[in-house]
Every structure is written in structure tokens, then in C-alpha cells.
Short mmCIF file of C-alpha atoms in Angstrom, two decimals:
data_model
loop_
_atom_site.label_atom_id
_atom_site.label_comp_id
_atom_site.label_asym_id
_atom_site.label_seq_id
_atom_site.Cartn_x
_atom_site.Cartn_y
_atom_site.Cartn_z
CA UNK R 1 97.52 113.17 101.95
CA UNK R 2 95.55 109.97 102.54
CA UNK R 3 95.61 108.54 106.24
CA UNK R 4 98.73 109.11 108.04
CA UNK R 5 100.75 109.35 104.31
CA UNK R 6 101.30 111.97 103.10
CA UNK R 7 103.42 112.63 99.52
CA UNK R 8 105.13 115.92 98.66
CA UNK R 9 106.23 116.30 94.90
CA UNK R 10 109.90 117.40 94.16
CA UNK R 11 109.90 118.60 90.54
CA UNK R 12 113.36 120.41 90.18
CA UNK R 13 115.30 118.58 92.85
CA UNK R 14 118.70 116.72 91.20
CA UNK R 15 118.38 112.94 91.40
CA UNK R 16 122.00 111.95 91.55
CA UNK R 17 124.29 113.61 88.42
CA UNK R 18 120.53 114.71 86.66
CA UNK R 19 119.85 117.82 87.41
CA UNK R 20 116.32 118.78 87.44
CA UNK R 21 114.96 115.19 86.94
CA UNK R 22 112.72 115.54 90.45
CA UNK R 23 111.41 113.14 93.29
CA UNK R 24 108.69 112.37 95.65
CA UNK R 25 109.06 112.07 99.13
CA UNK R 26 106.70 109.91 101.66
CA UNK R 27 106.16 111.31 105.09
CA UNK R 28 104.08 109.45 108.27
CA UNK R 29 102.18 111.29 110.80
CA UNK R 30 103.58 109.47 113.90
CA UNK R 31 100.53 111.73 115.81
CA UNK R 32 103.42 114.04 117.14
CA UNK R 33 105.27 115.15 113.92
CA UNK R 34 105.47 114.40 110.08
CA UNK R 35 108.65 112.03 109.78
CA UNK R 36 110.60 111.42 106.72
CA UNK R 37 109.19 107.10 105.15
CA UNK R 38 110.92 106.96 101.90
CA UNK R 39 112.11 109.13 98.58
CA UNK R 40 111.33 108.06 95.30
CA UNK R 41 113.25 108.09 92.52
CA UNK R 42 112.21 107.87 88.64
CA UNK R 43 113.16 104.74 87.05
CA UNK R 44 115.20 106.83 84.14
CA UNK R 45 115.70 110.38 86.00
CA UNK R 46 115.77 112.69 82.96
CA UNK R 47 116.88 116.39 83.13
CA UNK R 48 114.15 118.95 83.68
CA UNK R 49 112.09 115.57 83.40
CA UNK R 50 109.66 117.15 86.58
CA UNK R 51 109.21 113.23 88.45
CA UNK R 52 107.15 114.45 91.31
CA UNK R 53 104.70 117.63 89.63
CA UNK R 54 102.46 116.17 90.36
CA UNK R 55 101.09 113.06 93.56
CA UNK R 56 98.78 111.71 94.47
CA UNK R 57 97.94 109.06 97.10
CA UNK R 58 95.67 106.13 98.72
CA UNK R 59 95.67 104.59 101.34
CA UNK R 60 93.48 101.60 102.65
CA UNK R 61 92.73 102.60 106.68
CA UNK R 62 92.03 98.75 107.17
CA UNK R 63 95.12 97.22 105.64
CA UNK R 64 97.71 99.86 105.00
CA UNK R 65 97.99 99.16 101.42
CA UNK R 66 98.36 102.18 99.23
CA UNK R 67 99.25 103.23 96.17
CA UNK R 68 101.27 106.14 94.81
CA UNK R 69 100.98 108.13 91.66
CA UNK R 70 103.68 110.33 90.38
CA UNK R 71 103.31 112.86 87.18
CA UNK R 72 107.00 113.58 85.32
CA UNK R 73 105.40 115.64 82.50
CA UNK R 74 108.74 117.18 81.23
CA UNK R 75 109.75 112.95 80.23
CA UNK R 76 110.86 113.25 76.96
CA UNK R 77 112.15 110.23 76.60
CA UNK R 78 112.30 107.30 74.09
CA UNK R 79 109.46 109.07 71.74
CA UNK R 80 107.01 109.74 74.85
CA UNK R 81 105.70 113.08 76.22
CA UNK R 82 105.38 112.82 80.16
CA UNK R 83 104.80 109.90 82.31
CA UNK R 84 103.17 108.99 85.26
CA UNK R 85 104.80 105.86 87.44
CA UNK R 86 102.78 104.11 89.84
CA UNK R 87 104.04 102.40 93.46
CA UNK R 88 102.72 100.61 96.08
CA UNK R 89 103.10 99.08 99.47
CA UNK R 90 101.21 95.95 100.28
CA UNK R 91 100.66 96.97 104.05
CA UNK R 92 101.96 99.57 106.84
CA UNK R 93 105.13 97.74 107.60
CA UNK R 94 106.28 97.43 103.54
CA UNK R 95 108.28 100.12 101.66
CA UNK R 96 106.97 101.53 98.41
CA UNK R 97 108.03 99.08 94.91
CA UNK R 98 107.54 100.70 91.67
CA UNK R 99 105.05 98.66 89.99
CA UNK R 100 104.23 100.57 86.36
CA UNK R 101 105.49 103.26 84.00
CA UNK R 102 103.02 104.61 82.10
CA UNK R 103 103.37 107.43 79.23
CA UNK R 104 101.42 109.17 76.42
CA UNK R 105 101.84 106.06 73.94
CA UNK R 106 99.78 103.76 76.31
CA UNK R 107 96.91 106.61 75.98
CA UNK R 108 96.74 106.30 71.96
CA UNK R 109 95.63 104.20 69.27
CA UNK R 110 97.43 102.85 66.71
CA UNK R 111 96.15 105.80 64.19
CA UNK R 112 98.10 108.42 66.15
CA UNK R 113 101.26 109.73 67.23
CA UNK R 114 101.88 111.76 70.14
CA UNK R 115 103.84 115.39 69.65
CA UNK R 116 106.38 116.06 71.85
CA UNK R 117 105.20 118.31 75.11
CA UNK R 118 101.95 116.75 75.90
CA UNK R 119 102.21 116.87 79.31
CA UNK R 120 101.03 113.34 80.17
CA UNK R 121 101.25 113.35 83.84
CA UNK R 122 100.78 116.55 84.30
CA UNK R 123 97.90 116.02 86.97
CA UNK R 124 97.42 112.66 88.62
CA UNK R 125 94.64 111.33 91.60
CA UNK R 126 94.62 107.92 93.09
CA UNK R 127 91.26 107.64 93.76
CA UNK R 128 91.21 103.71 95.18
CA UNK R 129 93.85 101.25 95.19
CA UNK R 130 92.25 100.19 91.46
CA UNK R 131 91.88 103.74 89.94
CA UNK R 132 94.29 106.41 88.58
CA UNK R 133 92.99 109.74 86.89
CA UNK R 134 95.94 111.42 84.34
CA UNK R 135 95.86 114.47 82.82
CA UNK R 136 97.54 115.89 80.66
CA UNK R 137 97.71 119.59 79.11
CA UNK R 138 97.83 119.07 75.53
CA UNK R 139 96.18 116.50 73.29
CA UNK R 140 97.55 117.26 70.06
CA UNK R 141 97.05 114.46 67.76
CA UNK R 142 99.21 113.78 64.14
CA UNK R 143 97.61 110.51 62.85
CA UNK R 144 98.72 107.93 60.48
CA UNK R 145 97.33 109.55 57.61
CA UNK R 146 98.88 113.28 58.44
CA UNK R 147 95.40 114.26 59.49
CA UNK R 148 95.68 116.43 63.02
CA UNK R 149 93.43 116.43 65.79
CA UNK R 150 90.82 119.43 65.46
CA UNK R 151 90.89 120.01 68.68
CA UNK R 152 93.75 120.12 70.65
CA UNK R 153 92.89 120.84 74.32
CA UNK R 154 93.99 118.87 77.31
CA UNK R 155 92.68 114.90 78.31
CA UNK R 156 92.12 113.30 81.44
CA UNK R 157 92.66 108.82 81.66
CA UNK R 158 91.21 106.65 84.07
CA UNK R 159 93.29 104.06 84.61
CA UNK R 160 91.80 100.91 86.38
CA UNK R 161 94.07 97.81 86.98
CA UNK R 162 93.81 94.74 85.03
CA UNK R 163 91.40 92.28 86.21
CA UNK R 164 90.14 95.25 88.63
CA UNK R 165 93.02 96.20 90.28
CA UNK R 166 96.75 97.18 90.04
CA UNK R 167 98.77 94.49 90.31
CA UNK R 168 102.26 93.52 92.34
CA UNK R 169 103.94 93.18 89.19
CA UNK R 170 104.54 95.61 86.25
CA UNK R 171 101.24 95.46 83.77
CA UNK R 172 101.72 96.48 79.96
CA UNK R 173 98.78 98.64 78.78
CA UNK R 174 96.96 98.81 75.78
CA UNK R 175 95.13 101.92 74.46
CA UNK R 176 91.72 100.36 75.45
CA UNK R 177 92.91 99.36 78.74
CA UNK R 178 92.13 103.73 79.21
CA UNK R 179 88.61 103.02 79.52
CA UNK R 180 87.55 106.71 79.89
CA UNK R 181 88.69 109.30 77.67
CA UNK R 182 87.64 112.73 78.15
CA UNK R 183 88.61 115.36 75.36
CA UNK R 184 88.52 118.80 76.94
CA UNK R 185 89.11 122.31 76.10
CA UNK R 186 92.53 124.08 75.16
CA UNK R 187 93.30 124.84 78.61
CA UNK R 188 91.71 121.56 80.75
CA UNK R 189 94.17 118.55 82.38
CA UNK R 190 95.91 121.35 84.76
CA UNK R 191 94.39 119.64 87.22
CA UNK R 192 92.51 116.86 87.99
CA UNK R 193 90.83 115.67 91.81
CA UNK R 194 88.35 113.82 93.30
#
């Protein structure tokens, strides 16, 4: 809830002929009643992929620009585990556009690979229209050289834009571009707020 938006997570709702895959739905306080704005889809719905588990989102009181943050921890797709997709609207009168995809493999360096069931996405907060926080539920490392993680309890991103914002446009990320890492106990990135 941010403003007159407010988001409401899906997980287990079919997306067309994927059962399970999940959605978000957008809702605007009209100052009388909460009326249906907008669903959102994933990009690549996956079975019991859980798009909308987490939401999150901001919205600018001045401009009516805001940003949306979805967590689909159960994407097991294409050798990633969970993903969190970002939209945004440029003012009050715009829809929502998908503008990233990000997953587990943009939260690693190149010495590591990601186990399946991470839970990227598990949590997610829009704090600005620049800043994501991520979290996700298991950090389980396997590096290059076999070696494991010694410690594998949850993480939590932030995600700033490039150049200090998100941008209209779909933005490939480096592991670097996370420029907070926080390595937490077994049971942290259930949750993450504000």
C-alpha cells in the first residue's frame, strides 16, 4: 500500500493454461471504494512458480510515478532459483510496463553457483522509486572450486538503479551492481520491510 495503490499478491492463482504460476493485482482508492487498475502477469508464468508472494510498492505523491516489485520464489527456470520482476508507471494516468527480471544469478559472482530452491524473491520492499530490498530464504553457495558456503542462511539485496535510478527500459545487472549484501542466519530473508 503506498498512496492510493495498493498491490495484493496472487501466488497460486492459474495464469492462463499454468496452473499455479500466480499474479499481482493493482487496486486505486477512488476515496469511496478499492477498484480493480491492472493484473500482472509474469513474463514466463511457470507452474507453482508463486509470481506475486511477495509486493511491494511506491509511489511518488507529487508525480504518480511508482514502481512495483513482485517476488516468484518457486521460478525454477532456465538454471535460476526465484525471481523478482520490477514495473513501473511513469505517472497516475499510465498503466504499469514491466521494466526488469531479476533472479538469483544477478546476486552472485562468478565463483558461485546457485542451488536450486533459494528462494530469491521470497521477500521484496520498494523503498523509493531507486531502491529494491530482496530476500531470499536460502543462500547456499557451491563455488567453482566445489567449496560450499559455510553458512547457509538467508540474504537480503539492495538493488539501486543504474545511474541512481530504475530506468524505462530493461537494465542487465551485474553481481556488483547488488551493492549491499547481507549474509544472515539459517532462518533470515522471510521477510524483509522498511
Amino acid at each position: 500500500l503506498s498512496g492510493s495503490l495498493l498491490v495484493v499478491g496472487a501466488p497460486v492463482e492459474d495464469s492462463g493454461l499454468t496452473s499455479d504460476a500466480g499474479r499481482a493485482h493493482v487496486f486505486r482508492w477512488t476515496g469511496t471504494a478499492w477498484t480493480p487498475l491492472q493484473s500482472l502477469d509474469a513474463a514466463v508464468p511457470v507452474v507453482n512458480g508463486l509470481y506475486g508472494h511477495a509486493v511491494s510498492v511506491h509511489v511518488d505523491s507529487v508525480s504518480g510515478e511508482a514502481v512495483v516489485a513482485i517476488g516468484s520464489p518457486g521460478d525454477e527456470t532456465t538454471s535460476r532459483s526465484g525471481a523478482v520482476e520490477i514495473w513501473r508507471r511513469p505517472n497516475a494516468a499510465s498503466p504499469f510496463v514491466r521494466q526488469a527480471t531479476l533472479d538469483d544469478q544477478d546476486a552472485i559472482d562468478s565463483t558461485e553457483t546457485r542451488l536450486p530452491f533459494s528462494s530469491f524473491g521470497y521477500s521484496v520492499e520498494v523503498l523509493d522509486l531507486d531502491t529494491v530490498v530482496i530476500g531470499r530464504t536460502n543462500s547456499f553457495d557451491v563455488r567453482t572450486d566445489n567449496s560450499h558456503d559455510p553458512d547457509p542462511g538467508g540474504e537480503a539485496f539492495v538493488q539501486p538503479g543504474p545511474g541512481g535510478g530504475l530506468t524505462p527500459y530493461p537494465f542487465a545487472l551485474e553481481p556488483s551492481a547488488f551493492v549491499f549484501q547481507f549474509d544472515l542466519t539459517p532462518s533470515s530473508g522471510w521477510e524483509v520491510s522498511r
